Tab-separated table of C-alpha atoms in Angstrom:
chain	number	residue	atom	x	y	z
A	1327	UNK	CA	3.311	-18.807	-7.515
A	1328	UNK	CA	0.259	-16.923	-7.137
A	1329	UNK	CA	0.359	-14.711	-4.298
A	1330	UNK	CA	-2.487	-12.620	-3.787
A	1331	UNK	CA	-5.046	-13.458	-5.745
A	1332	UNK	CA	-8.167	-10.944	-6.472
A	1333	UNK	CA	-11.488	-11.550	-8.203
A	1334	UNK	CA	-13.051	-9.695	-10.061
A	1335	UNK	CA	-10.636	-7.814	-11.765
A	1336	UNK	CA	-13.027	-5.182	-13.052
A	1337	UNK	CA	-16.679	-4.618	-11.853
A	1338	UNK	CA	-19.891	-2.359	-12.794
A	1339	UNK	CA	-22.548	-1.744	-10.592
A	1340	UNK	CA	-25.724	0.740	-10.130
A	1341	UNK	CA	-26.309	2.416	-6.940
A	1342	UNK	CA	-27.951	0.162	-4.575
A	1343	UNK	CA	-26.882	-3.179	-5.382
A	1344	UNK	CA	-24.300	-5.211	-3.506
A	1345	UNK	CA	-20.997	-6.787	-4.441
A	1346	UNK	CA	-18.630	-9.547	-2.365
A	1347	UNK	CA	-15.073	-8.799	-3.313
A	1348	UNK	CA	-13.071	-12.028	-3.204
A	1349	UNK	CA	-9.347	-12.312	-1.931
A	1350	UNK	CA	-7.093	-15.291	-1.590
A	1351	UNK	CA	-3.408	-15.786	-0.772
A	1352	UNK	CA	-1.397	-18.880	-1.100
A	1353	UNK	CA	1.578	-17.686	1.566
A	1354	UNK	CA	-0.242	-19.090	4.728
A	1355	UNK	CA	-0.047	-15.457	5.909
A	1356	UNK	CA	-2.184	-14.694	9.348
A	1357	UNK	CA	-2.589	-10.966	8.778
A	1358	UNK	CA	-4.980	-9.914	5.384
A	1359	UNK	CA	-5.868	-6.093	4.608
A	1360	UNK	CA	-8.620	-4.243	2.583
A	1361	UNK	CA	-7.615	-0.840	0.947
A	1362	UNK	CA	-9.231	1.869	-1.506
A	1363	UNK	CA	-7.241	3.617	-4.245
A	1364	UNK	CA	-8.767	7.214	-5.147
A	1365	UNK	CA	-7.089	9.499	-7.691
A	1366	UNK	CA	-5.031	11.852	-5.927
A	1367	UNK	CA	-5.025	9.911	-2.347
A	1368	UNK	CA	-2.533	7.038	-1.182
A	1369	UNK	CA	-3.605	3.695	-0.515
A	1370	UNK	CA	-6.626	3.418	2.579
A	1371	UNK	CA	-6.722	1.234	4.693
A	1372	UNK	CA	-10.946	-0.325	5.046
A	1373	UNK	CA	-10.767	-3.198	7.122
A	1374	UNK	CA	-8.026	-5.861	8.582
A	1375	UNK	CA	-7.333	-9.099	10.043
A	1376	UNK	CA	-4.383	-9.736	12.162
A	1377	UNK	CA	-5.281	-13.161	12.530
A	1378	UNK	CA	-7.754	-15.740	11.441
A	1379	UNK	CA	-10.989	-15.875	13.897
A	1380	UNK	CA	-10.834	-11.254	14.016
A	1381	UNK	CA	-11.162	-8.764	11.929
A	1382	UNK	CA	-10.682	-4.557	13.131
A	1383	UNK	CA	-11.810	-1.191	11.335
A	1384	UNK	CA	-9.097	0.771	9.385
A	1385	UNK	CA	-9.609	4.330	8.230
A	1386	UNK	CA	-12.661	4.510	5.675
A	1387	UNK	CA	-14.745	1.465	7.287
A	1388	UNK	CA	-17.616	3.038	6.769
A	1389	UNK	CA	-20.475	1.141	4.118
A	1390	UNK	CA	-18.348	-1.536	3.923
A	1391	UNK	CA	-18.022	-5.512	5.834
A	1392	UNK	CA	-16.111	-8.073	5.472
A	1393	UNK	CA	-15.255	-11.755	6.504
A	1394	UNK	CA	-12.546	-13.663	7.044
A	1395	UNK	CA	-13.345	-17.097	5.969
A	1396	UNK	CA	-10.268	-19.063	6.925
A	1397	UNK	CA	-6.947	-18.402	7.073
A	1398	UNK	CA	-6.715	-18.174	3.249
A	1399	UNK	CA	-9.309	-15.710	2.618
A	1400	UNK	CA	-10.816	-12.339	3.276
A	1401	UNK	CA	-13.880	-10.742	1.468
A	1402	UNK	CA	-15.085	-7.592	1.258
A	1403	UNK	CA	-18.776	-6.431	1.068
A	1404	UNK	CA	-20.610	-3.677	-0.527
A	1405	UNK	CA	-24.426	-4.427	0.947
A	1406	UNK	CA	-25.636	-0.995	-1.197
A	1407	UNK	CA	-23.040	0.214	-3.560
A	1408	UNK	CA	-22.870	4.342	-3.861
A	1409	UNK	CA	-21.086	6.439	-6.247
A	1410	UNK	CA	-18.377	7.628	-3.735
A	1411	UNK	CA	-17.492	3.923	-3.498
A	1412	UNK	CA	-16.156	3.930	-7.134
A	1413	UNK	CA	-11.961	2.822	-6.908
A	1414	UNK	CA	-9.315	0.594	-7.448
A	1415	UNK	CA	-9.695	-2.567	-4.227
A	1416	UNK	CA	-6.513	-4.106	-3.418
A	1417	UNK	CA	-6.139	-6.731	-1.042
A	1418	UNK	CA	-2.777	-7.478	1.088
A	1419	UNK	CA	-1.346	-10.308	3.154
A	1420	UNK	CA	1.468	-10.410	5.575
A	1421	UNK	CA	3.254	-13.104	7.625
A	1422	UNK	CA	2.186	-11.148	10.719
A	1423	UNK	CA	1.748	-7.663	11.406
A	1424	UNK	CA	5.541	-7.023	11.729
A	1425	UNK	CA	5.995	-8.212	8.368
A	1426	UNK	CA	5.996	-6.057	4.833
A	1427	UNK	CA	2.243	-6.676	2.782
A	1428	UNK	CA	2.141	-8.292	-0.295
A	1429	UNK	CA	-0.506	-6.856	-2.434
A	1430	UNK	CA	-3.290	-8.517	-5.130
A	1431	UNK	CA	-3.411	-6.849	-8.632
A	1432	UNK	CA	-6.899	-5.046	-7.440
A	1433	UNK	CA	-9.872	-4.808	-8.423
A	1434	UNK	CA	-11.438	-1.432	-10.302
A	1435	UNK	CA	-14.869	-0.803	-9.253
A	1436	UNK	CA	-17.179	1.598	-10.873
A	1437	UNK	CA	-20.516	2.429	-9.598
A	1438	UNK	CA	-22.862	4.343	-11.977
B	1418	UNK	CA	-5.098	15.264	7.812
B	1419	UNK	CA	-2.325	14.008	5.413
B	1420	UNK	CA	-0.263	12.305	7.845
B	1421	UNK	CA	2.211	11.104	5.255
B	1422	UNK	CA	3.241	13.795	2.184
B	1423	UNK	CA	4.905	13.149	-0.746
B	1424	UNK	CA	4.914	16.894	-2.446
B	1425	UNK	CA	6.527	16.113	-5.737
B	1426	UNK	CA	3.553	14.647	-7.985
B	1427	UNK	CA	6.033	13.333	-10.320
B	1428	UNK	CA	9.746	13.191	-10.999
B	1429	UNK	CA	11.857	12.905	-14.494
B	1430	UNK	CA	15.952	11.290	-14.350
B	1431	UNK	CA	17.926	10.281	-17.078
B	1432	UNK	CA	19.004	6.445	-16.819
B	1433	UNK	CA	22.158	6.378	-14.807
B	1434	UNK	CA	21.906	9.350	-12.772
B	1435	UNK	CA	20.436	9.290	-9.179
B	1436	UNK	CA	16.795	9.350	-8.475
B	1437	UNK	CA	16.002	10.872	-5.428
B	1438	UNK	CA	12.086	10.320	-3.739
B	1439	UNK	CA	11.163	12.514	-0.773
B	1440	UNK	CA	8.418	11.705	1.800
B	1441	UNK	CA	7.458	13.720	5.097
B	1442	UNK	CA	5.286	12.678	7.789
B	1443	UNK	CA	3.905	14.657	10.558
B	1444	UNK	CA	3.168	12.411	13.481
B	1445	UNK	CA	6.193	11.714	15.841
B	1446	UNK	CA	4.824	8.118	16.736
B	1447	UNK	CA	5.790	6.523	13.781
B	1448	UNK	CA	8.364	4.665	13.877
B	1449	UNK	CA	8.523	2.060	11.151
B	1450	UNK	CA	8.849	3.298	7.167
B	1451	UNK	CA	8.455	1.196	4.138
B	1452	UNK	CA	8.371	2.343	0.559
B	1453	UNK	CA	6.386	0.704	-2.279
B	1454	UNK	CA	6.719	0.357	-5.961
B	1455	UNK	CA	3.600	0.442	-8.400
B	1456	UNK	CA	3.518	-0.221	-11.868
B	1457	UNK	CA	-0.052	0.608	-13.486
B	1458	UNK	CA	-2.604	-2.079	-13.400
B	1459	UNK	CA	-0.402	-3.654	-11.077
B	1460	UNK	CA	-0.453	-4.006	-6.882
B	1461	UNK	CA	2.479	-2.072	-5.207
B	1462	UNK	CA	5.476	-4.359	-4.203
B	1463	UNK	CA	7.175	-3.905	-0.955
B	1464	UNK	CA	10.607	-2.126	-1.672
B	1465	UNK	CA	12.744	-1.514	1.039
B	1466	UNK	CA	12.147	-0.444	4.871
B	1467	UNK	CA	13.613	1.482	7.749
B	1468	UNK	CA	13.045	1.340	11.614
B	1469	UNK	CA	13.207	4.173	13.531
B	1470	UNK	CA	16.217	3.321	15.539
B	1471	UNK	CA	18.300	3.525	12.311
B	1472	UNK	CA	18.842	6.206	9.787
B	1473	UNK	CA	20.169	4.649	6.608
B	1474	UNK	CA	19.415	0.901	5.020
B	1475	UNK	CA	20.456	-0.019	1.734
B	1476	UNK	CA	19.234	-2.705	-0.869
B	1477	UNK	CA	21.434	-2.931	-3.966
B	1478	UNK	CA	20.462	-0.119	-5.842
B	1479	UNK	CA	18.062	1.399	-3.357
B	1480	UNK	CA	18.645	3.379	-0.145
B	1481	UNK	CA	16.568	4.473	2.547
B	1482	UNK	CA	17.300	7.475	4.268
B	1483	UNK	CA	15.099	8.665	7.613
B	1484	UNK	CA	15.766	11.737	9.310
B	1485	UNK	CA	14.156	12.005	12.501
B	1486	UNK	CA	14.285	15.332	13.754
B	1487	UNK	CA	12.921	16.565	10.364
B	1488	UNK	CA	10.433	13.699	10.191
B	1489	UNK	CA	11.637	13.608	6.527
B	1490	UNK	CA	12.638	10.170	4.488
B	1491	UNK	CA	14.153	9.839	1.154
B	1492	UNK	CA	14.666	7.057	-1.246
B	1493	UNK	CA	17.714	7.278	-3.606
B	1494	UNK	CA	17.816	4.940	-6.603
B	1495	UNK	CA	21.051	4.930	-8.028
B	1496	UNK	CA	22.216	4.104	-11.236
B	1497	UNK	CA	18.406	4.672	-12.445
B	1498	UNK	CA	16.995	2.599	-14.961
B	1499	UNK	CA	13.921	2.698	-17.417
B	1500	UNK	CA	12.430	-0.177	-15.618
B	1501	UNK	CA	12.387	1.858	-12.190
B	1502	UNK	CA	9.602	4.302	-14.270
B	1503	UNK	CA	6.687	3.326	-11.731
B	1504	UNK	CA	5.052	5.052	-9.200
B	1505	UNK	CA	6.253	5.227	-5.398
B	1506	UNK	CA	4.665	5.613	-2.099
B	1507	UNK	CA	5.931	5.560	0.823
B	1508	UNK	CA	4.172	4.419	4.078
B	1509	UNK	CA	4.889	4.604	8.079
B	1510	UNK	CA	3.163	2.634	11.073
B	1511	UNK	CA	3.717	3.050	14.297
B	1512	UNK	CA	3.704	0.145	17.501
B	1513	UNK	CA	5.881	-1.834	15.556
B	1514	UNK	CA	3.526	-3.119	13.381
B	1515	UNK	CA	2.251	-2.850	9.679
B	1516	UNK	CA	-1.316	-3.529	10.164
B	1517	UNK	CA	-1.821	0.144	10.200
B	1518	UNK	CA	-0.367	1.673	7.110
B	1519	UNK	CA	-0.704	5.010	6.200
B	1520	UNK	CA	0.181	5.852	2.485
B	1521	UNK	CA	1.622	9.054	1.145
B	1522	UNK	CA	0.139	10.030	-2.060
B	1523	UNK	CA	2.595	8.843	-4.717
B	1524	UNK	CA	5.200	10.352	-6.762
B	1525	UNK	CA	5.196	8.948	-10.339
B	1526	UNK	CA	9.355	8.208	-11.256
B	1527	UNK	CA	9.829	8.650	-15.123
B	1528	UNK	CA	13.401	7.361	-15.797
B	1529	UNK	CA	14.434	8.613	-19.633
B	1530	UNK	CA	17.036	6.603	-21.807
């Protein structure tokens, strides 16, 4: 009974590099989401998918793509990490956009 | 622009007395409301949610209230109990859909035995 499954669960990187965070979820959901965390701040939304085959901006888009792969899974890509990109990742499914999200455990990414 | 405010960083109850979570929102478009639970190291669970076109739903324990014309919502957790100590956001979308959430900034519910 998985869920939403997130990996890594904790990450290090320098400035520069890149990073593919992975998400998963076992619900056959069509809609996936990509938010931020920041201390302080609510939940931001990056990037979604309402349905297999697209993918739309959210909020804080900016130095970040992603990919849905199939209907099962949606990664998110750092191509050149920077400091202000340091936060907890969670990813979210939902039956369809109507629906509530179901969140992943997230992912805590620190960039030095 | 903070389109969703929770002003109360954090909030202390003794178990079995009400809890009650406030939550204002400033644009008039929104018209569905959801509220979240979050335990640390955890993802936020979906709690309970209200549409627009009512102004009360409850969930055992847990009520939603939304007041319109104030562009307020409140969630009241009663009796409380230590395992409600979490942290809760509220969101709101607007077109009838979720895939736009936009979070308030958390109030962290400390429920004392």
């Amino acid at each position: 009974n998985a869920g939403v499954t997130q990996t890594p669960k904790f990450q290090v990187l320098k400035t520069g590099q890149s990073m593919t965070l992975q998400c998963a979820q076992d619900m056959n959901h069509n809609s996936m989401y990509w938010y931020r965390q920041d201390p302080g701040m609510g939940l931001r939304l990056i990037y979604y998918s309402a349905s297999e085959g697209t993918t739309d901006k959210g909020e804080v888009p900016n130095g970040y793509n992603v990919s849905r792969l199939n209907k099962r899974e949606f990664s998110l890509r750092l191509e050149s990490a920077a400091p202000s990109q340091t936060s907890v990742y969670f990813c979210a499914s939902s039956e369809r956009g109507s629906q509530p999200q179901h969140f992943g455990d997230g992912t805590r990414l620190s960039i030095l | 622009d903070q389109q969703v405010k929770q002003n109360s960083p954090s909030l202390s109850v003794q178990e079995g007395r009400i809890s009650i979570l406030n939550c204002d929102y400033t644009n008039s478009m929104f018209d569905y409301f959801l509220w979240y639970k979050k335990y640390p190291a955890e993802g936020p669970t979906f709690l309970i949610s209200i549409s627009s076109i009512k102004d009360k739903n409850e969930d055992g324990r847990f009520t939603v209230f939304l007041n319109k014309s104030a562009k307020h919502l409140s969630l009241h957790i009663v009796p409380s109990q230590p395992g409600d100590s979490a942290v809760y956001f509220c969101a709101a979308s607007y077109g009838g859909a979720t895939n736009k959430l936009i979070f308030g900034t958390g109030t962290l519910l400390a429920v004392q035995p």
